[in-house]
GROMACS .gro file of C-alpha atoms in nm:
model
   79
    1MET     CA    1   3.387  -1.144 -10.715
    2TYR     CA    2   3.613  -1.341 -10.484
    3SER     CA    3   3.943  -1.324 -10.303
    4ILE     CA    4   4.194  -1.581 -10.189
    5THR     CA    5   4.295  -1.554  -9.826
    6PRO     CA    6   4.613  -1.720  -9.697
    7VAL     CA    7   4.547  -1.958  -9.407
    8LEU     CA    8   4.747  -2.214  -9.212
    9ALA     CA    9   4.641  -2.574  -9.161
   10ALA     CA   10   4.778  -2.780  -8.875
   11ALA     CA   11   4.733  -3.131  -8.738
   12ILE     CA   12   4.678  -3.144  -8.362
   13PRO     CA   13   4.590  -3.420  -8.115
   14ASP     CA   14   4.215  -3.480  -8.087
   15LYS     CA   15   4.200  -3.413  -7.714
   16ALA     CA   16   4.081  -3.142  -7.483
   17GLY     CA   17   4.317  -2.846  -7.463
   18SER     CA   18   4.497  -2.895  -7.796
   19LEU     CA   19   4.344  -2.588  -7.959
   20CYS     CA   20   4.408  -2.385  -7.644
   21ASP     CA   21   4.777  -2.480  -7.660
   22ILE     CA   22   4.800  -2.348  -8.017
   23LEU     CA   23   4.617  -2.026  -7.935
   24GLU     CA   24   4.835  -1.960  -7.630
   25LEU     CA   25   5.145  -2.014  -7.841
   26LEU     CA   26   5.026  -1.762  -8.102
   27ASN     CA   27   4.910  -1.511  -7.843
   28GLY     CA   28   5.239  -1.533  -7.655
   29ASP     CA   29   5.417  -1.416  -7.970
   30GLY     CA   30   5.170  -1.135  -8.046
   31ILE     CA   31   4.996  -1.309  -8.335
   32ASN     CA   32   4.625  -1.230  -8.363
   33LEU     CA   33   4.370  -1.489  -8.473
   34ASP     CA   34   4.104  -1.366  -8.717
   35TYR     CA   35   3.914  -1.694  -8.738
   36ALA     CA   36   3.958  -2.070  -8.714
   37TYR     CA   37   3.786  -2.387  -8.831
   38ALA     CA   38   3.844  -2.726  -8.670
   39PHE     CA   39   3.750  -3.074  -8.786
   40THR     CA   40   3.846  -3.437  -8.746
   41GLY     CA   41   3.966  -3.667  -9.020
   42ARG     CA   42   3.983  -4.040  -9.077
   43ARG     CA   43   4.295  -4.085  -8.865
   44ALA     CA   44   4.224  -4.180  -8.505
   45ASN     CA   45   4.321  -3.930  -8.234
   46SER     CA   46   4.393  -3.657  -8.487
   47ALA     CA   47   4.218  -3.327  -8.554
   48TYR     CA   48   4.289  -3.040  -8.790
   49ILE     CA   49   4.260  -2.667  -8.762
   50ILE     CA   50   4.252  -2.398  -9.027
   51LEU     CA   51   4.379  -2.066  -8.894
   52ARG     CA   52   4.356  -1.718  -9.040
   53VAL     CA   53   4.610  -1.503  -8.856
   54ASP     CA   54   4.742  -1.152  -8.905
   55GLN     CA   55   5.103  -1.270  -8.949
   56PRO     CA   56   5.092  -1.603  -9.138
   57ASP     CA   57   5.466  -1.634  -9.205
   58LYS     CA   58   5.557  -1.563  -8.844
   59ALA     CA   59   5.286  -1.801  -8.722
   60ALA     CA   60   5.401  -2.080  -8.955
   61ALA     CA   61   5.758  -2.048  -8.831
   62LEU     CA   62   5.647  -2.040  -8.466
   63LEU     CA   63   5.422  -2.345  -8.501
   64ALA     CA   64   5.685  -2.543  -8.690
   65GLU     CA   65   5.946  -2.455  -8.426
   66ALA     CA   66   5.706  -2.580  -8.157
   67GLY     CA   67   5.673  -2.914  -8.336
   68VAL     CA   68   5.324  -2.857  -8.476
   69HIS     CA   69   5.276  -3.036  -8.808
   70LEU     CA   70   5.161  -2.787  -9.072
   71VAL     CA   71   4.941  -2.961  -9.325
   72SER     CA   72   4.979  -2.902  -9.698
   73GLN     CA   73   4.693  -2.866  -9.945
   74ASP     CA   74   4.773  -3.211 -10.083
   75GLU     CA   75   4.746  -3.365  -9.734
   76LEU     CA   76   4.412  -3.190  -9.680
   77ASN     CA   77   4.284  -3.326 -10.010
   78GLU     CA   78   4.357  -3.681  -9.888
   79LEU     CA   79   4.147  -3.639  -9.576
   0.00000   0.00000   0.00000
């Protein structure tokens, strides 16, 4: 048995505080984080986060409005 859970993927700078900036943005708009995974890719100075939030559509709009690049499945496959 399995289930598919909607998550968001975002590219962020690979520097201290980048994840905190994202979490503060979500928290400021009342979006709760269930869990997150972070990793680096082949591109220098770039990191990626996978976020499971309680309001994915609202979070996606908020992150996009803030200039955060949301990563598609195809982009993740190329990493």
